[in-house]
CSV table of C-alpha atoms in Angstrom, one decimal:
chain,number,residue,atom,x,y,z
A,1472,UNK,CA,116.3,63.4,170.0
A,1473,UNK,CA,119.1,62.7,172.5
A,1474,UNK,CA,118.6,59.5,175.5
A,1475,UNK,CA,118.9,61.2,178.5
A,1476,UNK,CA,118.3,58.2,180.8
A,1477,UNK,CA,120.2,55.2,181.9
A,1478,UNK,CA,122.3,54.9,179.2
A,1479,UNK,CA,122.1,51.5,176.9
A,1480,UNK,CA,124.9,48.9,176.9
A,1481,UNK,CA,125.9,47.4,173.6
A,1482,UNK,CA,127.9,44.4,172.5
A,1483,UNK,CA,129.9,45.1,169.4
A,1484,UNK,CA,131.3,41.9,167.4
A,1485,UNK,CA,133.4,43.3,164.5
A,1486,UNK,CA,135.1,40.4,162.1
A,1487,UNK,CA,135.9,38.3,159.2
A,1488,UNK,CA,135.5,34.6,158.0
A,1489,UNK,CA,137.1,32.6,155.3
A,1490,UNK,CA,135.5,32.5,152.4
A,1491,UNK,CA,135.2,28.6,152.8
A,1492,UNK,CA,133.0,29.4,155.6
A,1493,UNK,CA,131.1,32.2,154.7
A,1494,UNK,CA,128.0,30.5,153.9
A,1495,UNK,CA,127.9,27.9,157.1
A,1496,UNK,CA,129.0,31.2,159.5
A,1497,UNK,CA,126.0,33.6,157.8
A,1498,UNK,CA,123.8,30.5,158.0
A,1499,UNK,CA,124.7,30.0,161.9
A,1500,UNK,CA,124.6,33.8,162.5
A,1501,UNK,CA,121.2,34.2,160.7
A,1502,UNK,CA,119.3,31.0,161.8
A,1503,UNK,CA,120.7,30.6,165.5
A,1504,UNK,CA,123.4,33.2,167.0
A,1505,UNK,CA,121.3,36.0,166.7
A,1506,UNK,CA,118.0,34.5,168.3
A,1507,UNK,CA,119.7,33.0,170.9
A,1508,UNK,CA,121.4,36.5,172.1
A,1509,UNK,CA,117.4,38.5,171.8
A,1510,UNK,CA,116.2,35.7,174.2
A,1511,UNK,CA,118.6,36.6,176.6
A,1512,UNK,CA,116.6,38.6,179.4
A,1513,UNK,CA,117.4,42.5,178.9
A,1514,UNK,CA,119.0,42.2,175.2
A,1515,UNK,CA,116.8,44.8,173.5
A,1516,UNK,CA,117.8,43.7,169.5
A,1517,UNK,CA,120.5,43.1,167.4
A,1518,UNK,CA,121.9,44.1,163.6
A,1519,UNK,CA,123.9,42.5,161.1
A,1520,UNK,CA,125.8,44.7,159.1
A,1521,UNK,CA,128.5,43.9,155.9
A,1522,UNK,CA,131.0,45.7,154.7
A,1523,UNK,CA,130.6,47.9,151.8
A,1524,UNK,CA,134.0,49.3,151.4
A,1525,UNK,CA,136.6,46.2,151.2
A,1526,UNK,CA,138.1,46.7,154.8
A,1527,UNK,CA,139.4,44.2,156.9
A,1528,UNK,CA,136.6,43.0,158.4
A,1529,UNK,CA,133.4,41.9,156.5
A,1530,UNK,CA,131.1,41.5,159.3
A,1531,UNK,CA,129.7,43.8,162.3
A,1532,UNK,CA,126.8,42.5,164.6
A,1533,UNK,CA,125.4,45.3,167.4
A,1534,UNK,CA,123.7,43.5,170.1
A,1535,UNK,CA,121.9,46.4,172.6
A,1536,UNK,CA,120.8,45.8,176.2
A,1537,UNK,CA,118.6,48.0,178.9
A,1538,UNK,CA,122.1,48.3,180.5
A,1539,UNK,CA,125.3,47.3,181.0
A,1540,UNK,CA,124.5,45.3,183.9
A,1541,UNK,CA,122.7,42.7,181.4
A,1542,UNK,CA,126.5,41.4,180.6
A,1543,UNK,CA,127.2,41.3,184.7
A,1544,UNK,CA,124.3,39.4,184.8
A,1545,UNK,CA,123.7,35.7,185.3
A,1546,UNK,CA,121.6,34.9,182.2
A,1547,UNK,CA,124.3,36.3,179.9
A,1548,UNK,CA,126.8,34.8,182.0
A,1549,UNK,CA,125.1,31.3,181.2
A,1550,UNK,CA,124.8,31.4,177.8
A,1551,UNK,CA,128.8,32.8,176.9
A,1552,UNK,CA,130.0,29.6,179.0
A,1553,UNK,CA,127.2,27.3,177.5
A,1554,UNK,CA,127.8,27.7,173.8
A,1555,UNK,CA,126.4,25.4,171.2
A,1556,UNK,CA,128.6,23.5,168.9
A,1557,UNK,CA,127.7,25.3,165.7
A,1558,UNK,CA,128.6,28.7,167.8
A,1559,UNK,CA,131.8,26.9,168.7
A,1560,UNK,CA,132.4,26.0,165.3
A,1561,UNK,CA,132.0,29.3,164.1
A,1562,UNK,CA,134.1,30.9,166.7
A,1563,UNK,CA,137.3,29.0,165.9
A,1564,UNK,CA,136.4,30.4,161.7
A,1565,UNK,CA,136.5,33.8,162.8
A,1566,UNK,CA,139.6,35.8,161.8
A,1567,UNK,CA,140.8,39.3,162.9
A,1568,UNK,CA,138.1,39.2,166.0
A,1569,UNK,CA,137.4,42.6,167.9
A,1570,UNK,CA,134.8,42.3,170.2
A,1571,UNK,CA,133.7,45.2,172.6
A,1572,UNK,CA,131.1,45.6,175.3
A,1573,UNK,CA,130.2,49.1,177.1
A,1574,UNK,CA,127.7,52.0,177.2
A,1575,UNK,CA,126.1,53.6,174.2
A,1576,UNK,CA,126.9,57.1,176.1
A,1577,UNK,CA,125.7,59.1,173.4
A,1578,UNK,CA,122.9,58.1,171.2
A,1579,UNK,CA,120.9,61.3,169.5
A,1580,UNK,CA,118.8,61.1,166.3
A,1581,UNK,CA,115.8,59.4,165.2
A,1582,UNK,CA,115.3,55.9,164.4
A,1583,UNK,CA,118.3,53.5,162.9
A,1584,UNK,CA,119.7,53.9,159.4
A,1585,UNK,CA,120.7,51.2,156.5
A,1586,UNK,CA,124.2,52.5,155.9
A,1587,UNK,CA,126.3,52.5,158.7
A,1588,UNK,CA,130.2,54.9,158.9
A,1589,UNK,CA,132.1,53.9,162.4
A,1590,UNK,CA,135.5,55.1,163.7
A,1591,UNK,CA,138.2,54.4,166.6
A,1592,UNK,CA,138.2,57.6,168.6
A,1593,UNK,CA,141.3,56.7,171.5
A,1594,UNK,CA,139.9,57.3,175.1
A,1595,UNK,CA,142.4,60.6,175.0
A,1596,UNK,CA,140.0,62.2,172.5
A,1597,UNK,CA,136.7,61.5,173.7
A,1598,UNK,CA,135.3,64.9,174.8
A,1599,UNK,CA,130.9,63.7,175.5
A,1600,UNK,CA,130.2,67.2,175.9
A,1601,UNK,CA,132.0,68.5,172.4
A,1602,UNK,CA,130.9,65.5,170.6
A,1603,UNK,CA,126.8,66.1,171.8
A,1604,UNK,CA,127.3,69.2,169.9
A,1605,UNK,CA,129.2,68.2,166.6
A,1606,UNK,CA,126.1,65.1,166.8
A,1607,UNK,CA,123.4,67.5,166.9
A,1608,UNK,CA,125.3,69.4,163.5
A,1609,UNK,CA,125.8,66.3,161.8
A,1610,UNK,CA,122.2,65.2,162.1
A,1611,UNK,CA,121.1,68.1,160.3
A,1612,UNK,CA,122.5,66.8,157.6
A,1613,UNK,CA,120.5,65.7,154.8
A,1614,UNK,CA,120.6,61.4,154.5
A,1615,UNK,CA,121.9,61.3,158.6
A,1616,UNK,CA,119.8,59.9,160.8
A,1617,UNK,CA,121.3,58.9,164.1
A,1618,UNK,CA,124.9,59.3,165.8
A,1619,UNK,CA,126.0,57.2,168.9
A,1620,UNK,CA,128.8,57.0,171.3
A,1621,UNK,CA,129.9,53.5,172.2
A,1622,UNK,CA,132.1,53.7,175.1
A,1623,UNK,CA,134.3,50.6,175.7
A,1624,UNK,CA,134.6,48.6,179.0
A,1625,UNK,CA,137.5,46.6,178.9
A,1626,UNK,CA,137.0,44.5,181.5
A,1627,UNK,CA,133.7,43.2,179.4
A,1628,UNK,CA,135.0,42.8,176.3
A,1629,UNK,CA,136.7,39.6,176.7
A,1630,UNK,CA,138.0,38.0,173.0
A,1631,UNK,CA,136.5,35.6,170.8
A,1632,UNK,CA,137.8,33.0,168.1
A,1633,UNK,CA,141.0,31.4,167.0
A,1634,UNK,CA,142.6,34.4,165.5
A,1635,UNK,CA,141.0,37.4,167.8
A,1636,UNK,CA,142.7,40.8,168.5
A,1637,UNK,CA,143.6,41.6,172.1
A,1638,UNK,CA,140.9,42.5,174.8
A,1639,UNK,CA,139.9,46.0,174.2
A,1640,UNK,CA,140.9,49.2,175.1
A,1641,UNK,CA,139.5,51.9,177.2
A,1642,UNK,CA,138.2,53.5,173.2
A,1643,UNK,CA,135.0,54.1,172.0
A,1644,UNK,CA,133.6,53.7,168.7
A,1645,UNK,CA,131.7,56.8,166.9
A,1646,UNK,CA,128.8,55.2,164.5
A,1647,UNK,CA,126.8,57.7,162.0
A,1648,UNK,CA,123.7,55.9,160.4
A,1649,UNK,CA,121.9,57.7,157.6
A,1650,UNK,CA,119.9,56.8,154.5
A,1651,UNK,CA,122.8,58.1,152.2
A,1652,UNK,CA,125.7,55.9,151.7
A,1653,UNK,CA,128.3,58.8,150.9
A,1654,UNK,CA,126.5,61.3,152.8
A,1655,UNK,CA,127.1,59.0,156.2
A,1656,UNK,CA,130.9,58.4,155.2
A,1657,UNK,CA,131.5,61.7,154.6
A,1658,UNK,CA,129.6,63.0,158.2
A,1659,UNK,CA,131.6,60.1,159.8
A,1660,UNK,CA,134.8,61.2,158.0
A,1661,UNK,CA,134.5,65.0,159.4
A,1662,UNK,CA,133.9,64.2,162.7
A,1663,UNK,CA,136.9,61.6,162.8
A,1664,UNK,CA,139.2,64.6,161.4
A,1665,UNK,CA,140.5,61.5,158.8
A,1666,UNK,CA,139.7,58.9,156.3
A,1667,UNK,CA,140.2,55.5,158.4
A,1668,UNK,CA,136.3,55.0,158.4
A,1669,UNK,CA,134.7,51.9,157.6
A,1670,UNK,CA,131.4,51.8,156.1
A,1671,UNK,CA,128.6,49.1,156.5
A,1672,UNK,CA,125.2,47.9,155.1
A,1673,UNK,CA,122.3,46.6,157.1
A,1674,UNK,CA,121.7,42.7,156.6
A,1675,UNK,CA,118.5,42.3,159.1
A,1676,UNK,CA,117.8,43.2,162.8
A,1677,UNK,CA,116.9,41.1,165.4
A,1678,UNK,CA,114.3,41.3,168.2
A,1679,UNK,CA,113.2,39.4,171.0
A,1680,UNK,CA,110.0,37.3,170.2
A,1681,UNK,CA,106.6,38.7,171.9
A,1682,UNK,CA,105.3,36.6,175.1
A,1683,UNK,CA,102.7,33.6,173.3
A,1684,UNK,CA,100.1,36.0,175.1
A,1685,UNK,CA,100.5,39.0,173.2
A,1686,UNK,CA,100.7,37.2,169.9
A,1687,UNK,CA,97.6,35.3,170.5
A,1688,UNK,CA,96.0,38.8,171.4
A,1689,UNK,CA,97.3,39.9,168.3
A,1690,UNK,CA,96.3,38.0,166.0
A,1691,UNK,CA,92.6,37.9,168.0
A,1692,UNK,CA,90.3,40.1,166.6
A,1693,UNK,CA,88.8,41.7,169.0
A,1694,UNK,CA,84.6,40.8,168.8
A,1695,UNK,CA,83.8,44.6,169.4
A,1696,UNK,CA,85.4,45.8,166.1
A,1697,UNK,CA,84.2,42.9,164.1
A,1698,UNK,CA,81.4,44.2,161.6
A,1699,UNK,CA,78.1,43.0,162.7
């Protein structure tokens, strides 16, 4: 299935660390960074993914929102200026930093996969229309599982760390999750019309916690379905 609504807006973090620093920067991303950006009001959840094919950057993390407003907004606002030191630590350690916010313009498919295939596509080649259709092909493909659009706003996607890359362009990435490692580089690799894909594995996802309300009501047994 296609989202037809509002589209989504998506924060895309895409980069490397020193191996020195590996273990403090997965520690910091996995017991702090991530749960401080699903509190953010309007942040949907977020992935971790790593590399599984040697390229230059070992580390992706996909934060999504309701829209894109949630990174006009004042809440996100607050919490980019107001970083912690560990966060600040960790920024100066990353290396090769591209970070992107925009719209997820295209997302079609069911559900998220554990392998993840992404490509550049220049803003000269992106055709929504065209690539709806060559989506809807590649998810009949046995092993694929979802296709997005990430559409880049430049103006968002201010950079991060010592060492980062230039603000981004006006691009968009292409991502193709599936089940099947090969099957989702090769998908991604067809629709790029070249090899310069880079492939990914999930690490964990990342969603807000519920309200204390609905947790207590969760774990509550209601008295009516209690055996007598």
């Amino acid at each position: 299935m296609t989202r037809l609504s509002v589209p989504h807006g998506q924060l895309c973090v895409w980069t490397d660390v020193d191996a020195e620093h590996e273990a403090d920067f997965n520690a910091w991303y996995d017991r702090e960074h991530m749960q401080e950006r699903v509190a953010i009001p309007g942040f949907t959840h977020a992935r971790r993914f790593r590399a599984t094919d040697g390229g230059p950057r070992k580390y992706l993390a996909l934060y999504v929102t309701d829209t894109l407003d949630v990174f006009r907004g004042d809440a996100y606002r607050r919490a980019f200026a107001q970083q912690t030191a560990w966060s600040l630590a960790n920024f100066e350690r990353m290396t090769g930093t591209q970070r992107r916010v925009g719209e997820l313009t295209i997302e079609a498919g069911d559900g998220e996969g554990a392998q993840l295939a992404l490509f550049v596509l220049p803003a000269q080649r992106i055709d929504v229309r065209r690539l709806r259709e060559r989506f809807d092909a590649a998810l009949r493909e046995p092993g694929i599982h979802a296709a997005r659009l990430f559409c880049t706003v430049p103006e968002l996607s201010a950079p991060i760390g010592a060492d980062a890359c230039a603000r981004a362009d006006a691009d968009a990435l292409v991502l193709i999750e599936g089940s099947d490692a090969a099957a989702t580089r090769r998908v991604a690799a067809a629709l790029a019309g070249h090899d310069d894909v880079r492939t990914f594995g999930l690490l964990w996802r990342a969603a807000p916690s519920p309200p204390a309300a609905c947790r207590d009501a969760q774990a509550t047994p209601d008295a009516a379905a209690l055996p007598a």
